[in-house]
Amino acid sequence: MHEIFIPNILLLNMKKLIFAVGSAWTALLAFIIVCIDQLIKGYMPIGSVKGFTYIAFVAWAVYFFSGCTGKGGIRAAIGYVVGITFSIGIILIAGLFACTPFFAVPIAVFIVVFVVLYLEKVPWIDLIPAMFVASGCYFGIMTYVPDATFGTAALVEIVYGFIGLIFGWITITGKGILSKMIEK
């Protein structure tokens, strides 16, 4: 059998080309996310002036640390829903301890986080970092977006969070396809 001789310099240039195309693909997806935000933010029940691109970008990163797989993305989506739900729980429990203003939120956080950490043992509901990220975004909306309610904040975060998770999957899938096309 004859082997095809490809100089190392060509292989190195191929890797650089694949990297550059993958970078351009990811940049294009970031461009699209910003365009989507500009198209849908006016339809959101809150925050319609500024939009929520940051939530999509944060969720996009969550997809990457979920393992860059479909299963990881689903676990991250579940984590978002659980994180939002537990954030609402923190707010409600803090209300029960309103008589201790300084400790109301810390006590509620202690109780809820104690419970949340046990979910690490439950398959499909075990991506704790996604829950914490979702919770942080949820509290950001509730704290800084005028007229936010439990429902409106949850809706906005789910919409933008799922956009980010889907774009994480599109990033990895597209880079794989592009890489194979270049290598042919």
mmCIF file of C-alpha atoms in Angstrom:
data_model
loop_
_atom_site.group_PDB
_atom_site.id
_atom_site.type_symbol
_atom_site.label_atom_id
_atom_site.label_comp_id
_atom_site.label_asym_id
_atom_site.label_seq_id
_atom_site.Cartn_x
_atom_site.Cartn_y
_atom_site.Cartn_z
ATOM 1 C CA MET A 1 0.000 0.000 0.000
ATOM 2 C CA HIS A 2 1.132 3.476 -0.737
ATOM 3 C CA GLU A 3 0.662 6.070 1.930
ATOM 4 C CA ILE A 4 -0.127 9.573 0.959
ATOM 5 C CA PHE A 5 2.557 11.901 2.194
ATOM 6 C CA ILE A 6 1.185 15.107 3.677
ATOM 7 C CA PRO A 7 3.819 17.435 5.005
ATOM 8 C CA ASN A 8 3.399 18.410 8.660
ATOM 9 C CA ILE A 9 3.070 22.045 7.666
ATOM 10 C CA LEU A 10 -0.105 21.248 5.721
ATOM 11 C CA LEU A 11 -1.588 19.404 8.699
ATOM 12 C CA LEU A 12 -0.777 22.352 10.920
ATOM 13 C CA ASN A 13 -2.421 24.736 8.459
ATOM 14 C CA MET A 14 -5.478 22.432 8.296
ATOM 15 C CA LYS A 15 -5.821 22.637 12.088
ATOM 16 C CA LYS A 16 -5.551 26.411 11.907
ATOM 17 C CA LEU A 17 -8.190 26.519 9.183
ATOM 18 C CA ILE A 18 -10.555 24.291 11.191
ATOM 19 C CA PHE A 19 -10.012 26.509 14.248
ATOM 20 C CA ALA A 20 -10.646 29.685 12.238
ATOM 21 C CA VAL A 21 -13.825 28.295 10.661
ATOM 22 C CA GLY A 22 -15.044 27.108 14.082
ATOM 23 C CA SER A 23 -14.362 30.554 15.520
ATOM 24 C CA ALA A 24 -16.220 32.238 12.666
ATOM 25 C CA TRP A 25 -19.145 29.832 13.167
ATOM 26 C CA THR A 26 -19.314 30.639 16.881
ATOM 27 C CA ALA A 27 -19.088 34.382 16.192
ATOM 28 C CA LEU A 28 -21.926 34.070 13.676
ATOM 29 C CA LEU A 29 -24.061 32.317 16.285
ATOM 30 C CA ALA A 30 -23.331 35.093 18.804
ATOM 31 C CA PHE A 31 -24.419 37.606 16.147
ATOM 32 C CA ILE A 32 -27.651 35.634 15.636
ATOM 33 C CA ILE A 33 -28.393 35.517 19.379
ATOM 34 C CA VAL A 34 -28.111 39.307 19.584
ATOM 35 C CA CYS A 35 -30.405 39.634 16.549
ATOM 36 C CA ILE A 36 -32.928 37.245 18.122
ATOM 37 C CA ASP A 37 -32.907 39.338 21.284
ATOM 38 C CA GLN A 38 -33.598 42.474 19.277
ATOM 39 C CA LEU A 39 -36.519 40.721 17.568
ATOM 40 C CA ILE A 40 -38.163 39.183 20.648
ATOM 41 C CA LYS A 41 -37.404 41.528 23.537
ATOM 42 C CA GLY A 42 -40.413 43.692 22.725
ATOM 43 C CA TYR A 43 -42.660 40.662 23.176
ATOM 44 C CA MET A 44 -41.337 39.864 26.636
ATOM 45 C CA PRO A 45 -43.607 40.882 29.524
ATOM 46 C CA ILE A 46 -40.742 42.754 31.235
ATOM 47 C CA GLY A 47 -37.427 44.294 30.225
ATOM 48 C CA SER A 48 -38.552 45.001 26.683
ATOM 49 C CA VAL A 49 -36.288 48.036 26.319
ATOM 50 C CA LYS A 50 -32.975 46.411 27.175
ATOM 51 C CA GLY A 51 -33.508 42.711 26.445
ATOM 52 C CA PHE A 52 -31.864 39.711 28.047
ATOM 53 C CA THR A 53 -29.031 38.670 25.756
ATOM 54 C CA TYR A 54 -26.855 38.065 28.820
ATOM 55 C CA ILE A 55 -29.097 35.209 29.954
ATOM 56 C CA ALA A 56 -28.741 33.487 26.565
ATOM 57 C CA PHE A 57 -24.960 33.903 26.681
ATOM 58 C CA VAL A 58 -24.747 32.567 30.232
ATOM 59 C CA ALA A 59 -26.902 29.573 29.289
ATOM 60 C CA TRP A 60 -24.735 29.006 26.228
ATOM 61 C CA ALA A 61 -21.755 28.648 28.567
ATOM 62 C CA VAL A 62 -23.784 26.346 30.823
ATOM 63 C CA TYR A 63 -24.220 24.006 27.842
ATOM 64 C CA PHE A 64 -20.449 23.797 27.506
ATOM 65 C CA PHE A 65 -19.861 22.863 31.132
ATOM 66 C CA SER A 66 -22.746 20.377 30.981
ATOM 67 C CA GLY A 67 -20.616 18.155 28.767
ATOM 68 C CA CYS A 68 -21.496 19.399 25.259
ATOM 69 C CA THR A 69 -23.954 16.559 24.682
ATOM 70 C CA GLY A 70 -27.675 16.378 24.110
ATOM 71 C CA LYS A 71 -28.116 14.667 27.475
ATOM 72 C CA GLY A 72 -26.031 17.363 29.170
ATOM 73 C CA GLY A 73 -28.143 20.049 27.516
ATOM 74 C CA ILE A 74 -31.347 18.422 28.749
ATOM 75 C CA ARG A 75 -29.878 18.154 32.254
ATOM 76 C CA ALA A 76 -28.975 21.862 32.038
ATOM 77 C CA ALA A 77 -32.518 22.768 30.922
ATOM 78 C CA ILE A 78 -33.935 20.798 33.854
ATOM 79 C CA GLY A 79 -31.410 22.553 36.100
ATOM 80 C CA TYR A 80 -32.684 25.911 34.885
ATOM 81 C CA VAL A 81 -36.271 25.038 35.746
ATOM 82 C CA VAL A 82 -35.247 23.678 39.151
ATOM 83 C CA GLY A 83 -33.043 26.715 39.846
ATOM 84 C CA ILE A 84 -35.866 29.102 39.058
ATOM 85 C CA THR A 85 -38.301 27.097 41.172
ATOM 86 C CA PHE A 86 -35.965 27.046 44.149
ATOM 87 C CA SER A 87 -35.320 30.783 43.755
ATOM 88 C CA ILE A 88 -39.029 31.397 44.142
ATOM 89 C CA GLY A 89 -38.887 29.126 47.190
ATOM 90 C CA ILE A 90 -36.092 31.232 48.690
ATOM 91 C CA ILE A 91 -38.137 34.400 48.263
ATOM 92 C CA LEU A 92 -41.229 32.812 49.815
ATOM 93 C CA ILE A 93 -39.324 31.249 52.722
ATOM 94 C CA ALA A 94 -37.525 34.553 53.357
ATOM 95 C CA GLY A 95 -40.973 36.093 53.762
ATOM 96 C CA LEU A 96 -41.671 33.636 56.571
ATOM 97 C CA PHE A 97 -38.621 34.972 58.427
ATOM 98 C CA ALA A 98 -39.403 38.653 57.826
ATOM 99 C CA CYS A 99 -39.399 39.182 61.589
ATOM 100 C CA THR A 100 -35.598 38.775 61.424
ATOM 101 C CA PRO A 101 -34.810 41.177 58.561
ATOM 102 C CA PHE A 102 -31.056 40.635 58.561
ATOM 103 C CA PHE A 103 -31.350 36.838 58.611
ATOM 104 C CA ALA A 104 -34.506 36.276 56.540
ATOM 105 C CA VAL A 105 -32.753 35.696 53.209
ATOM 106 C CA PRO A 106 -29.683 33.919 54.634
ATOM 107 C CA ILE A 107 -31.921 31.440 56.502
ATOM 108 C CA ALA A 108 -34.002 30.836 53.368
ATOM 109 C CA VAL A 109 -30.873 30.329 51.266
ATOM 110 C CA PHE A 110 -29.475 27.873 53.832
ATOM 111 C CA ILE A 111 -32.669 25.800 53.830
ATOM 112 C CA VAL A 112 -33.089 25.723 50.055
ATOM 113 C CA VAL A 113 -29.417 25.115 49.194
ATOM 114 C CA PHE A 114 -29.332 22.253 51.711
ATOM 115 C CA VAL A 115 -32.217 20.616 49.822
ATOM 116 C CA VAL A 116 -30.868 21.464 46.355
ATOM 117 C CA LEU A 117 -27.535 19.789 47.014
ATOM 118 C CA TYR A 118 -29.303 16.475 47.556
ATOM 119 C CA LEU A 119 -30.473 16.612 43.946
ATOM 120 C CA GLU A 120 -26.898 15.770 42.970
ATOM 121 C CA LYS A 121 -27.917 12.170 43.715
ATOM 122 C CA VAL A 122 -30.937 12.250 41.361
ATOM 123 C CA PRO A 123 -30.241 11.293 37.729
ATOM 124 C CA TRP A 124 -31.206 13.963 35.184
ATOM 125 C CA ILE A 125 -31.721 16.514 37.995
ATOM 126 C CA ASP A 126 -28.105 16.476 39.114
ATOM 127 C CA LEU A 127 -26.500 19.416 37.311
ATOM 128 C CA ILE A 128 -26.176 21.658 40.351
ATOM 129 C CA PRO A 129 -24.112 24.385 38.609
ATOM 130 C CA ALA A 130 -26.967 24.979 36.137
ATOM 131 C CA MET A 131 -29.333 25.436 39.081
ATOM 132 C CA PHE A 132 -27.059 27.999 40.714
ATOM 133 C CA VAL A 133 -26.559 29.897 37.442
ATOM 134 C CA ALA A 134 -30.306 29.928 36.786
ATOM 135 C CA SER A 135 -30.928 31.093 40.327
ATOM 136 C CA GLY A 136 -28.406 33.918 39.992
ATOM 137 C CA CYS A 137 -30.001 35.114 36.746
ATOM 138 C CA TYR A 138 -33.456 34.857 38.291
ATOM 139 C CA PHE A 139 -32.470 36.955 41.304
ATOM 140 C CA GLY A 140 -30.878 39.461 38.921
ATOM 141 C CA ILE A 141 -34.168 39.840 37.081
ATOM 142 C CA MET A 142 -36.222 40.031 40.272
ATOM 143 C CA THR A 143 -33.866 42.618 41.776
ATOM 144 C CA TYR A 144 -33.112 44.881 38.830
ATOM 145 C CA VAL A 145 -35.969 44.631 36.324
ATOM 146 C CA PRO A 146 -38.918 46.906 37.120
ATOM 147 C CA ASP A 147 -42.296 45.194 37.479
ATOM 148 C CA ALA A 148 -40.815 41.681 37.482
ATOM 149 C CA THR A 149 -43.011 39.035 39.073
ATOM 150 C CA PHE A 150 -42.313 35.379 39.778
ATOM 151 C CA GLY A 151 -44.027 34.408 36.533
ATOM 152 C CA THR A 152 -42.637 37.089 34.230
ATOM 153 C CA ALA A 153 -39.087 36.570 35.472
ATOM 154 C CA ALA A 154 -39.436 32.790 35.052
ATOM 155 C CA LEU A 155 -40.848 33.141 31.535
ATOM 156 C CA VAL A 156 -38.087 35.480 30.388
ATOM 157 C CA GLU A 157 -35.367 33.325 31.880
ATOM 158 C CA ILE A 158 -36.762 30.121 30.403
ATOM 159 C CA VAL A 159 -37.053 31.660 26.924
ATOM 160 C CA TYR A 160 -33.571 33.154 26.913
ATOM 161 C CA GLY A 161 -32.010 30.270 28.842
ATOM 162 C CA PHE A 162 -33.324 27.716 26.389
ATOM 163 C CA ILE A 163 -32.138 29.858 23.463
ATOM 164 C CA GLY A 164 -28.643 29.786 24.965
ATOM 165 C CA LEU A 165 -28.741 26.030 25.578
ATOM 166 C CA ILE A 166 -29.960 25.368 22.038
ATOM 167 C CA PHE A 167 -27.211 27.577 20.639
ATOM 168 C CA GLY A 168 -24.682 25.622 22.688
ATOM 169 C CA TRP A 169 -25.837 22.461 20.948
ATOM 170 C CA ILE A 170 -25.828 24.224 17.549
ATOM 171 C CA THR A 171 -22.270 25.432 18.203
ATOM 172 C CA ILE A 172 -20.863 21.980 18.890
ATOM 173 C CA THR A 173 -22.885 20.222 16.201
ATOM 174 C CA GLY A 174 -22.056 22.844 13.577
ATOM 175 C CA LYS A 175 -18.344 22.890 14.410
ATOM 176 C CA GLY A 176 -18.262 19.105 14.049
ATOM 177 C CA ILE A 177 -19.979 19.227 10.658
ATOM 178 C CA LEU A 178 -17.762 22.052 9.418
ATOM 179 C CA SER A 179 -14.630 20.262 10.604
ATOM 180 C CA LYS A 180 -15.583 17.105 8.701
ATOM 181 C CA MET A 181 -16.332 19.111 5.570
ATOM 182 C CA ILE A 182 -12.918 20.769 5.707
ATOM 183 C CA GLU A 183 -11.081 17.505 6.334
ATOM 184 C CA LYS A 184 -12.540 15.892 3.177
#
